[in-house]
Short mmCIF file of C-alpha atoms and ligand atoms in Angstrom, two decimals:
data_model
loop_
_atom_site.label_atom_id
_atom_site.label_comp_id
_atom_site.label_asym_id
_atom_site.label_seq_id
_atom_site.Cartn_x
_atom_site.Cartn_y
_atom_site.Cartn_z
CA UNK A 27 -76.56 25.86 98.77
CA UNK A 28 -79.33 23.29 98.14
CA UNK A 29 -82.79 24.20 96.86
CA UNK A 30 -84.34 27.15 98.71
CA UNK A 31 -86.93 26.24 101.25
CA UNK A 32 -85.74 22.64 101.60
CA UNK A 33 -85.67 21.86 105.30
CA UNK A 34 -82.46 20.14 106.37
CA UNK A 35 -84.62 17.77 108.42
CA UNK A 36 -86.88 16.80 105.52
CA UNK A 37 -83.84 16.41 103.27
CA UNK A 38 -82.31 13.92 105.71
CA UNK A 39 -85.40 11.89 106.71
CA UNK A 40 -86.37 8.58 105.12
CA UNK A 41 -89.43 8.57 102.86
CA UNK A 42 -92.72 7.45 104.42
CA UNK A 43 -93.29 3.90 103.17
CA UNK A 44 -96.60 3.02 104.86
CA UNK A 45 -98.93 5.43 103.02
CA UNK A 46 -102.35 4.22 101.85
CA UNK A 47 -102.73 3.70 98.12
CA UNK A 48 -105.81 4.10 95.92
CA UNK A 49 -108.86 6.26 96.48
CA UNK A 50 -110.20 7.83 99.65
CA UNK A 51 -113.45 5.98 100.32
CA UNK A 52 -115.47 3.99 102.84
CA UNK A 53 -116.65 4.59 106.39
CA UNK A 54 -114.45 5.05 109.45
CA UNK A 55 -114.72 5.93 113.10
CA UNK A 56 -112.38 8.93 112.83
CA UNK A 57 -111.07 11.11 110.01
CA UNK A 58 -108.03 13.24 110.87
CA UNK A 59 -107.18 16.29 108.79
CA UNK A 60 -103.45 17.06 108.81
CA UNK A 61 -100.39 14.82 109.04
CA UNK A 62 -98.13 16.79 111.40
CA UNK A 63 -97.32 15.70 114.95
CA UNK A 64 -100.88 16.41 116.19
CA UNK A 65 -102.62 14.34 113.55
CA UNK A 66 -100.05 11.54 113.44
CA UNK A 67 -99.89 11.15 117.21
CA UNK A 68 -103.70 11.08 117.37
CA UNK A 69 -103.81 8.50 114.55
CA UNK A 70 -101.36 6.28 116.42
CA UNK A 71 -103.28 6.51 119.70
CA UNK A 72 -106.73 6.07 118.12
CA UNK A 73 -105.63 3.11 116.02
CA UNK A 74 -104.14 1.51 119.13
CA UNK A 75 -107.46 2.06 120.93
CA UNK A 76 -109.06 -0.03 118.16
CA UNK A 77 -110.71 2.79 116.16
CA UNK A 78 -110.73 2.72 112.38
CA UNK A 79 -108.81 5.82 111.26
CA UNK A 80 -108.19 7.69 108.03
CA UNK A 81 -105.65 10.54 108.05
CA UNK A 82 -105.74 13.00 105.14
CA UNK A 83 -102.63 15.10 104.52
CA UNK A 84 -102.46 17.86 101.93
CA UNK A 85 -98.76 17.28 101.11
CA UNK A 86 -96.30 14.86 102.69
CA UNK A 87 -96.45 13.69 106.31
CA UNK A 88 -94.53 16.05 108.62
CA UNK A 89 -93.96 18.27 105.58
CA UNK A 90 -94.98 21.55 107.25
CA UNK A 91 -94.09 22.84 110.73
CA UNK A 92 -93.48 19.33 112.09
CA UNK A 93 -90.64 18.74 109.61
CA UNK A 94 -89.38 22.33 109.44
CA UNK A 95 -88.89 23.38 113.06
CA UNK A 96 -85.84 23.98 115.24
CA UNK A 97 -85.84 20.42 116.63
CA UNK A 98 -86.05 21.68 120.21
CA UNK A 99 -88.25 19.61 122.53
CA UNK A 100 -88.21 21.84 125.56
CA UNK A 101 -89.70 21.78 129.03
CA UNK A 102 -91.86 24.69 130.02
CA UNK A 103 -94.43 26.90 128.34
CA UNK A 104 -94.06 29.48 125.55
CA UNK A 105 -94.84 31.99 128.30
CA UNK A 106 -92.99 33.29 131.26
CA UNK A 107 -94.18 31.08 134.13
CA UNK A 108 -94.59 34.07 136.46
CA UNK A 109 -96.88 35.85 133.99
CA UNK A 110 -98.98 32.70 133.66
CA UNK A 111 -99.23 32.40 137.42
CA UNK A 112 -100.32 36.05 137.69
CA UNK A 113 -103.05 35.53 135.07
CA UNK A 114 -104.37 32.08 136.01
CA UNK A 115 -103.13 31.44 139.55
CA UNK A 116 -100.38 29.11 140.71
CA UNK A 117 -102.22 25.80 140.26
CA UNK A 118 -103.19 26.39 136.64
CA UNK A 119 -99.75 27.77 135.74
CA UNK A 120 -98.16 24.69 137.31
CA UNK A 121 -100.49 22.39 135.35
CA UNK A 122 -99.58 24.13 132.07
CA UNK A 123 -95.87 23.93 132.81
CA UNK A 124 -96.03 20.29 133.92
CA UNK A 125 -98.02 19.36 130.79
CA UNK A 126 -95.03 20.47 128.70
CA UNK A 127 -92.66 18.40 130.84
CA UNK A 128 -94.97 15.37 130.50
CA UNK A 129 -95.05 16.03 126.77
CA UNK A 130 -91.25 15.80 126.52
CA UNK A 131 -91.41 12.49 128.42
CA UNK A 132 -94.10 11.27 126.01
CA UNK A 133 -91.99 12.07 122.93
CA UNK A 134 -89.11 10.12 124.48
CA UNK A 135 -91.41 7.18 125.29
CA UNK A 136 -93.00 7.03 121.82
CA UNK A 137 -89.57 7.18 120.14
CA UNK A 138 -88.36 4.30 122.34
CA UNK A 139 -91.54 2.16 122.13
CA UNK A 140 -91.89 2.54 118.36
CA UNK A 141 -88.16 2.27 117.64
CA UNK A 142 -87.99 5.69 115.96
CA UNK A 143 -84.40 6.62 115.10
CA UNK A 144 -84.65 10.39 115.68
CA UNK A 145 -81.54 11.20 117.78
CA UNK A 146 -83.65 12.14 120.85
CA UNK A 147 -81.28 13.53 123.47
CA UNK A 148 -81.83 15.22 126.88
CA UNK A 149 -79.44 18.10 126.25
CA UNK A 150 -80.93 20.95 128.31
CA UNK A 151 -82.22 24.29 127.05
CA UNK A 152 -80.24 27.46 127.63
CA UNK A 153 -82.03 30.80 127.67
CA UNK A 154 -79.35 33.40 126.96
CA UNK A 155 -79.65 36.94 128.36
CA UNK A 156 -79.18 39.30 125.41
CA UNK A 157 -78.84 42.34 127.72
CA UNK A 158 -77.50 42.63 131.30
CA UNK A 159 -80.99 43.51 132.61
CA UNK A 160 -82.39 40.35 131.04
CA UNK A 161 -80.23 38.29 133.35
CA UNK A 162 -82.01 39.84 136.37
CA UNK A 163 -85.28 38.61 134.88
CA UNK A 164 -83.80 35.13 134.39
CA UNK A 165 -82.75 35.07 138.04
CA UNK A 166 -86.33 35.88 139.10
CA UNK A 167 -87.70 33.26 136.70
CA UNK A 168 -85.25 30.68 138.03
CA UNK A 169 -86.18 31.32 141.66
CA UNK A 170 -89.90 30.99 140.96
CA UNK A 171 -89.54 27.85 138.83
CA UNK A 172 -87.27 26.19 141.38
CA UNK A 173 -89.62 27.05 144.25
CA UNK A 174 -92.86 26.04 142.55
CA UNK A 175 -92.61 23.70 139.62
CA UNK A 176 -89.21 22.61 138.26
CA UNK A 177 -86.22 21.63 140.34
CA UNK A 178 -84.19 20.93 137.18
CA UNK A 179 -83.23 24.55 136.52
CA UNK A 180 -79.95 26.34 137.12
CA UNK A 181 -78.39 29.72 136.50
CA UNK A 182 -75.18 30.55 134.65
CA UNK A 183 -73.93 33.92 135.98
CA UNK A 184 -72.45 36.42 133.49
CA UNK A 185 -68.85 35.70 134.50
CA UNK A 186 -69.28 31.98 133.67
CA UNK A 187 -71.26 32.32 130.43
CA UNK A 188 -68.32 31.15 128.32
CA UNK A 189 -68.70 27.69 129.88
CA UNK A 190 -71.92 27.51 127.84
CA UNK A 191 -71.41 29.68 124.78
CA UNK A 192 -68.33 31.09 123.06
CA UNK A 193 -69.71 34.55 122.33
CA UNK A 194 -69.50 38.06 123.77
CA UNK A 195 -73.18 38.64 123.02
CA UNK A 196 -74.65 37.23 126.24
CA UNK A 197 -74.83 38.20 129.90
CA UNK A 198 -75.74 35.03 131.78
CA UNK A 199 -78.29 32.29 131.23
CA UNK A 200 -80.97 30.04 132.68
CA UNK A 201 -80.80 26.31 131.92
CA UNK A 202 -83.77 23.90 132.02
CA UNK A 203 -81.66 20.79 132.23
CA UNK A 204 -84.24 18.14 131.25
CA UNK A 205 -85.17 19.69 127.89
CA UNK A 206 -84.41 17.55 124.85
CA UNK A 207 -83.70 17.73 121.13
CA UNK A 208 -84.50 15.42 118.23
CA UNK A 209 -84.51 15.13 114.45
CA UNK A 210 -88.12 16.25 113.93
CA UNK A 211 -88.72 14.92 110.41
CA UNK A 212 -87.37 11.49 111.35
CA UNK A 213 -89.67 11.55 114.38
CA UNK A 214 -92.65 12.57 112.17
CA UNK A 215 -92.04 9.89 109.57
CA UNK A 216 -91.51 7.34 112.38
CA UNK A 217 -94.82 8.38 113.97
CA UNK A 218 -96.55 7.93 110.60
CA UNK A 219 -95.04 4.46 110.12
CA UNK A 220 -96.10 3.50 113.67
CA UNK A 221 -99.67 4.73 113.09
CA UNK A 222 -99.85 2.85 109.78
CA UNK A 223 -98.54 -0.32 111.49
CA UNK A 224 -101.30 0.09 114.09
CA UNK A 225 -103.88 0.17 111.27
CA UNK A 226 -104.43 3.87 110.42
CA UNK A 227 -104.82 4.57 106.68
CA UNK A 228 -102.69 7.62 105.90
CA UNK A 229 -103.17 9.40 102.58
CA UNK A 230 -100.59 11.93 101.40
CA UNK A 231 -101.40 14.52 98.70
CA UNK A 232 -105.03 14.41 99.84
CA UNK A 233 -106.11 17.96 100.67
CA UNK A 234 -109.45 18.19 102.41
CA UNK A 235 -111.59 20.57 100.37
CA UNK A 236 -114.96 19.99 101.98
CA UNK A 237 -116.57 18.74 105.18
CA UNK A 238 -120.32 18.15 105.32
CA UNK A 239 -122.32 17.11 108.33
CA UNK A 240 -124.51 14.11 107.66
CA UNK A 241 -128.16 14.14 108.69
CA UNK A 242 -127.86 10.99 110.81
CA UNK A 243 -124.64 12.22 112.54
CA UNK A 244 -121.03 12.11 111.40
CA UNK A 245 -119.25 13.72 108.48
CA UNK A 246 -118.52 13.39 104.80
CA UNK A 247 -114.95 14.53 104.18
CA UNK A 248 -113.98 15.32 100.61
CA UNK A 249 -110.58 15.30 98.90
CA UNK A 250 -109.54 15.21 95.24
CA UNK A 251 -108.86 11.48 95.81
CA UNK A 252 -112.45 10.76 96.93
CA UNK A 253 -114.62 11.05 100.04
CA UNK A 254 -114.84 9.21 103.32
CA UNK A 255 -117.67 9.04 105.88
CA UNK A 256 -116.49 9.46 109.46
CA UNK A 257 -118.31 9.37 112.79
CA UNK A 258 -115.79 11.85 114.25
CA UNK A 259 -113.45 14.46 112.83
CA UNK A 260 -110.18 15.87 114.17
CA UNK A 261 -108.85 19.10 112.65
CA UNK A 262 -105.05 19.09 113.03
CA UNK A 263 -104.10 21.59 110.35
CA UNK A 264 -101.45 23.54 112.31
CA UNK A 265 -100.23 26.87 110.97
CA UNK A 266 -100.34 26.14 107.25
CA UNK A 267 -102.78 28.79 105.98
CA UNK A 268 -106.03 26.83 106.24
CA UNK A 269 -108.34 26.69 103.24
CA UNK A 270 -111.96 27.74 103.04
CA UNK A 271 -113.73 25.02 105.07
CA UNK A 272 -111.84 26.01 108.20
CA UNK A 273 -113.19 29.55 108.67
CA UNK A 274 -113.54 29.28 112.45
CA UNK A 275 -109.82 28.54 112.84
CA UNK A 276 -108.72 31.08 110.20
CA UNK A 277 -110.11 33.86 112.39
CA UNK A 278 -108.31 32.64 115.51
CA UNK A 279 -104.92 31.31 114.40
CA UNK A 280 -102.33 33.83 113.21
CA UNK A 281 -99.81 32.08 110.96
CA UNK A 282 -96.37 33.70 111.17
CA UNK A 283 -93.23 32.67 109.31
CA UNK A 284 -90.18 31.49 111.22
CA UNK A 285 -86.94 30.88 109.33
CA UNK A 286 -83.86 28.71 109.67
CA UNK A 287 -80.45 28.19 108.09
CA UNK A 288 -78.16 25.17 108.42
CA UNK A 289 -74.41 25.64 108.03
CA UNK A 290 -72.00 23.17 106.55
CA UNK A 291 -70.74 20.72 109.24
CA UNK A 292 -68.45 22.45 111.76
CA UNK A 293 -65.32 20.78 113.05
CA UNK A 294 -65.19 19.46 116.60
CA UNK A 295 -62.54 21.96 117.75
CA UNK A 296 -64.72 24.91 116.70
CA UNK A 297 -67.78 23.38 118.38
CA UNK A 298 -65.80 22.88 121.60
CA UNK A 299 -65.06 26.60 121.50
CA UNK A 300 -68.56 27.85 120.54
CA UNK A 301 -71.13 25.41 121.98
CA UNK A 302 -69.21 22.93 124.11
CA UNK A 303 -72.26 21.31 125.72
CA UNK A 304 -74.32 20.91 122.54
CA UNK A 305 -77.60 22.08 124.06
CA UNK A 306 -80.68 23.93 122.75
CA UNK A 307 -80.22 27.70 122.81
CA UNK A 308 -82.72 30.57 122.70
CA UNK A 309 -82.02 34.27 123.17
CA UNK A 310 -84.06 36.51 125.43
CA UNK A 311 -85.15 39.18 122.89
CA UNK A 312 -88.72 39.37 121.57
CA UNK A 313 -87.34 39.00 118.05
CA UNK A 314 -84.77 36.53 119.21
CA UNK A 315 -82.98 33.50 117.82
CA UNK A 316 -82.89 29.78 118.50
CA UNK A 317 -80.09 27.43 117.61
CA UNK A 318 -78.58 23.98 118.19
CA UNK A 319 -76.25 21.57 116.47
CA UNK A 320 -77.56 18.87 114.16
CA UNK A 321 -76.34 15.29 114.65
CA UNK A 322 -73.81 15.83 111.82
CA UNK A 323 -72.38 19.03 113.38
CA UNK A 324 -74.22 21.61 111.29
CA UNK A 325 -75.40 24.65 113.20
CA UNK A 326 -79.19 24.96 112.87
CA UNK A 327 -79.79 28.70 113.41
CA UNK A 328 -83.31 30.13 113.33
CA UNK A 329 -85.39 33.13 114.19
CA UNK A 330 -88.24 35.35 113.18
CA UNK A 331 -85.83 37.32 110.97
CA UNK A 332 -88.75 39.22 109.44
CA UNK A 333 -92.44 39.40 110.33
CA UNK A 334 -93.59 37.78 107.12
CA UNK A 335 -95.02 34.56 105.78
CA UNK A 336 -92.78 31.72 104.65
CA UNK A 337 -92.42 31.09 100.92
CA UNK A 338 -89.28 30.37 98.88
CA UNK A 339 -88.48 34.07 98.24
CA UNK A 340 -89.23 35.12 101.79
CA UNK A 341 -87.14 32.20 103.13
CA UNK A 342 -84.08 33.27 101.12
CA UNK A 343 -84.39 36.92 102.22
CA UNK A 344 -84.72 35.82 105.84
CA UNK A 345 -81.82 33.39 105.43
CA UNK A 346 -79.51 36.27 104.53
CA UNK A 347 -80.58 38.19 107.65
CA UNK A 348 -80.03 35.10 109.80
CA UNK A 349 -76.53 34.61 108.34
CA UNK A 350 -75.65 38.16 109.41
CA UNK A 351 -77.05 37.72 112.92
CA UNK A 352 -75.23 34.40 113.29
CA UNK A 353 -71.98 36.14 112.30
CA UNK A 354 -72.61 38.91 114.84
CA UNK A 355 -73.11 36.37 117.63
CA UNK A 356 -70.29 34.05 116.49
CA UNK A 357 -67.69 36.03 114.49
CA UNK A 358 -65.84 32.74 113.88
CA UNK A 359 -68.78 31.66 111.69
CA UNK A 360 -68.65 34.66 109.34
CA UNK A 361 -68.29 33.26 105.86
CA UNK A 362 -69.02 29.65 106.85
CA UNK A 363 -70.99 27.80 104.15
CA UNK A 364 -74.79 27.65 104.45
CA UNK A 365 -76.20 24.40 103.06
CA UNK A 366 -79.95 24.81 103.68
CA UNK A 367 -82.35 27.75 104.07
CA UNK A 368 -85.99 27.23 104.85
CA UNK A 369 -89.00 28.54 106.70
CA UNK A 370 -92.32 27.37 108.06
CA UNK A 371 -95.53 28.74 109.47
CA UNK A 372 -95.94 28.93 113.26
CA UNK A 373 -99.52 28.64 114.51
CA UNK A 374 -99.86 31.46 117.01
CA UNK A 375 -102.83 32.29 119.20
CA UNK A 376 -103.30 35.81 120.55
CA UNK A 377 -102.20 34.75 124.05
CA UNK A 378 -99.72 32.08 122.87
CA UNK A 379 -101.61 29.30 124.64
CA UNK A 380 -102.78 26.26 122.64
CA UNK A 381 -106.45 25.63 122.04
CA UNK A 382 -108.09 22.21 121.85
CA UNK A 383 -111.62 20.92 122.16
CA UNK A 384 -114.77 20.62 120.10
CA UNK A 385 -116.39 23.24 117.85
CA UNK A 386 -119.56 22.64 115.83
CA UNK A 387 -119.04 18.88 116.16
CA UNK A 388 -115.40 19.06 115.00
CA UNK A 389 -112.58 18.20 117.37
CA UNK A 390 -109.41 20.27 117.02
CA UNK A 391 -106.03 20.97 118.58
CA UNK A 392 -103.63 23.73 117.44
CA UNK A 393 -102.05 27.05 118.41
CA UNK A 394 -98.90 25.71 120.08
CA UNK A 395 -97.20 29.04 119.35
CA UNK A 396 -93.70 27.70 118.67
CA UNK A 397 -93.77 25.01 121.37
CA UNK A 398 -95.41 22.22 119.41
CA UNK A 399 -92.74 19.56 119.00
CA UNK A 400 -93.66 18.16 122.39
CA UNK A 401 -97.16 19.68 122.86
CA UNK A 402 -98.57 18.65 119.45
CA UNK A 403 -97.45 15.07 120.09
CA UNK A 404 -98.98 15.20 123.56
CA UNK A 405 -102.23 16.74 122.33
CA UNK A 406 -102.62 14.12 119.59
CA UNK A 407 -102.73 11.48 122.31
CA UNK A 408 -104.86 13.64 124.58
CA UNK A 409 -107.42 14.28 121.83
CA UNK A 410 -107.66 10.54 121.13
CA UNK A 411 -108.89 10.17 124.72
CA UNK A 412 -111.09 13.28 124.58
CA UNK A 413 -112.80 11.89 121.48
CA UNK A 414 -113.46 8.71 123.44
CA UNK A 415 -115.36 10.77 126.04
CA UNK A 416 -112.68 11.48 128.67
CA UNK A 417 -112.05 15.25 128.72
CA UNK A 418 -109.56 15.17 131.59
CA UNK A 419 -106.36 14.88 129.51
CA UNK A 420 -106.91 18.24 127.74
CA UNK A 421 -105.03 20.91 129.74
CA UNK A 422 -106.49 23.68 127.53
CA UNK A 423 -110.16 22.78 128.04
CA UNK A 424 -112.20 25.76 129.19
CA UNK A 425 -109.95 28.50 127.76
CA UNK A 426 -112.12 30.94 125.83
CA UNK A 427 -111.08 31.62 122.25
CA UNK A 428 -112.37 34.86 120.77
CA UNK A 429 -111.51 35.61 117.15
CA UNK A 430 -108.64 38.05 116.47
CA UNK A 431 -110.33 41.38 115.59
CA UNK A 432 -109.93 42.24 111.90
CA UNK A 433 -108.30 38.87 111.09
CA UNK A 434 -109.86 36.75 108.37
CA UNK A 435 -106.96 34.50 107.39
CA UNK A 436 -104.26 36.78 105.94
CA UNK A 437 -102.28 38.43 108.74
CA UNK A 438 -102.05 41.92 107.17
CA UNK A 439 -101.00 43.34 110.54
CA UNK A 440 -97.72 41.38 110.83
CA UNK A 441 -95.38 44.23 109.79
CA UNK A 442 -96.90 46.46 112.52
CA UNK A 443 -96.51 43.73 115.13
CA UNK A 444 -92.90 43.29 113.98
CA UNK A 445 -92.17 47.00 114.44
CA UNK A 446 -93.73 46.96 117.90
CA UNK A 447 -91.55 44.01 118.99
CA UNK A 448 -88.41 45.64 117.52
CA UNK A 449 -89.22 48.77 119.53
CA UNK A 450 -89.70 46.68 122.68
CA UNK A 451 -86.28 45.05 122.09
CA UNK A 452 -84.68 48.49 121.79
CA UNK A 453 -86.09 49.92 124.98
CA UNK A 454 -86.01 46.88 127.31
C1 FAD B 22 -89.59 27.30 111.58
C2 FAD B 22 -90.27 26.71 112.79
C3 FAD B 22 -89.52 26.45 113.93
C4 FAD B 22 -90.11 25.85 115.05
N1 FAD B 22 -89.32 25.45 116.10
C5 FAD B 22 -89.86 24.75 117.11
C6 FAD B 22 -89.03 24.18 118.11
O1 FAD B 22 -87.79 24.21 118.03
N2 FAD B 22 -89.63 23.55 119.16
C7 FAD B 22 -90.99 23.44 119.24
O2 FAD B 22 -91.48 22.87 120.22
N3 FAD B 22 -91.81 23.92 118.27
C8 FAD B 22 -91.28 24.54 117.20
N4 FAD B 22 -92.08 24.97 116.19
C9 FAD B 22 -93.53 24.69 116.25
C10 FAD B 22 -93.86 23.23 115.92
O3 FAD B 22 -93.12 22.79 114.81
C11 FAD B 22 -95.37 23.10 115.64
O4 FAD B 22 -96.07 23.65 116.73
C12 FAD B 22 -95.84 21.67 115.46
O5 FAD B 22 -95.05 20.99 114.52
C13 FAD B 22 -97.31 21.69 115.05
O6 FAD B 22 -97.69 20.41 114.63
P1 FAD B 22 -99.11 20.24 113.95
O7 FAD B 22 -99.27 18.81 113.60
O8 FAD B 22 -100.16 20.82 114.81
O9 FAD B 22 -99.03 21.15 112.63
P2 FAD B 22 -98.23 20.94 111.26
O10 FAD B 22 -96.94 20.25 111.44
O11 FAD B 22 -98.24 22.27 110.58
O12 FAD B 22 -99.16 19.95 110.47
C14 FAD B 22 -100.42 20.33 109.95
C15 FAD B 22 -100.61 19.58 108.65
O13 FAD B 22 -101.94 19.84 108.17
C16 FAD B 22 -101.87 19.82 106.78
N5 FAD B 22 -103.05 20.48 106.25
C17 FAD B 22 -103.41 21.79 106.33
N6 FAD B 22 -104.59 22.02 105.69
C18 FAD B 22 -104.98 20.81 105.21
C19 FAD B 22 -106.11 20.37 104.46
N7 FAD B 22 -107.06 21.23 104.05
N8 FAD B 22 -106.20 19.06 104.14
C20 FAD B 22 -105.25 18.16 104.52
N9 FAD B 22 -104.15 18.53 105.24
C21 FAD B 22 -104.03 19.83 105.56
C22 FAD B 22 -100.57 20.54 106.45
O14 FAD B 22 -100.11 20.21 105.14
C23 FAD B 22 -99.65 20.03 107.56
O15 FAD B 22 -98.84 18.94 107.16
C24 FAD B 22 -91.51 25.57 115.05
C25 FAD B 22 -92.28 25.87 113.92
C26 FAD B 22 -91.66 26.42 112.80
C27 FAD B 22 -92.49 26.69 111.58
#
């Protein structure tokens, strides 16, 4: 096994060569805080619009969620479409769903336009019914999606499930056929190179420790490498526990660990038996799993194994749980070598809908709740337009965003939430 907590994606991505050298200084139109998909996509779009841009990243570009995720770039919302429709009405639910589909198209377009070698592939996403009753729900979901918003969906009835997955654990499935997958860290580094080529100055190892409003308008943004004056500011700090200057977001974003293992490469005959169509897979439980094959035939198998934060010790503990679950689903993989174990922080909102807009003169976009590969990329571009005065591209404008009661940054309540979800999985 390689070093704990080393994401397979980050271990197999090229280094970022276009980073800015020297001190952080000067005056720019926009300062972006955070070098994940949100910040990098915004930097690319803003630089292409002709703005002068500085991006400040605490660690390495795409080093957090953007380089540690499951690599699934799926159509559709984190939510059940029917529940969204019941809460917001059909038109809004449709707009949210379509925004995710547009976001997948955008990722594909950026990868093609910027020549990013990230193995983008329209593979389809399979939602696997973990209990017989879950298949009934998938049938209802399919019928509503097909009637209202997505014709590219199809059902796999229980008796044909082995055409999709070589396991006795599932009872039918719903496929969103236009969903895609990619190598996320390669995409992130490629986005950073593209933004740097367009003129954005991207500083790694430059944690923002202070933001001060200037009397005449604009901001002074401080890092250990120096300070920069910016007319506008975009906070794109994702789910990495945000430091002191970001109090507003700390009280609204709940950062939860999600964990992944990568196996040694599997041989083609075994893959033909287990996952013949090489799609994205998610299971229907609340504490479910997500998996897919990597380009070199490793199985990337993830889940919220424990309701905990991600750190090297927690990642290893979770990795052992994931290995067991993987073996339960695919007995043929019991004892297969595990090459990488890692985790990352997912930026959840209380209702699992993203939030983006302006707060106290700061622009922000975050809270993708596990669906950020496509949506963070999309929102980076959208926020570039919003900051230019056109609010129409922000699908999340107007959503209220109360703070989470009792939450001040450390999610002390996670174990209780975990128990509640486990209970729900037992009874439903
Ligand atoms: C394990 C895991 C699996 C996932 N699987 C999927 C999936 O399969 N499909 C999907 O769609 N989504 C998935 N997600 C979610 C998705 O990865 C995220 O929603 C998306 O990457 C968020 O991008 P971001 O740029 O907003 O945040 P991030 O990628 O977290 O980037 C934020 C950046 O801000 C930096 N930062 C924070 N504070 C400061 C500061 N003070 N100064 C400077 N920089 C700072 C951080 O270092 C970080 O690099 C997963 C997430 C995780 C953790």
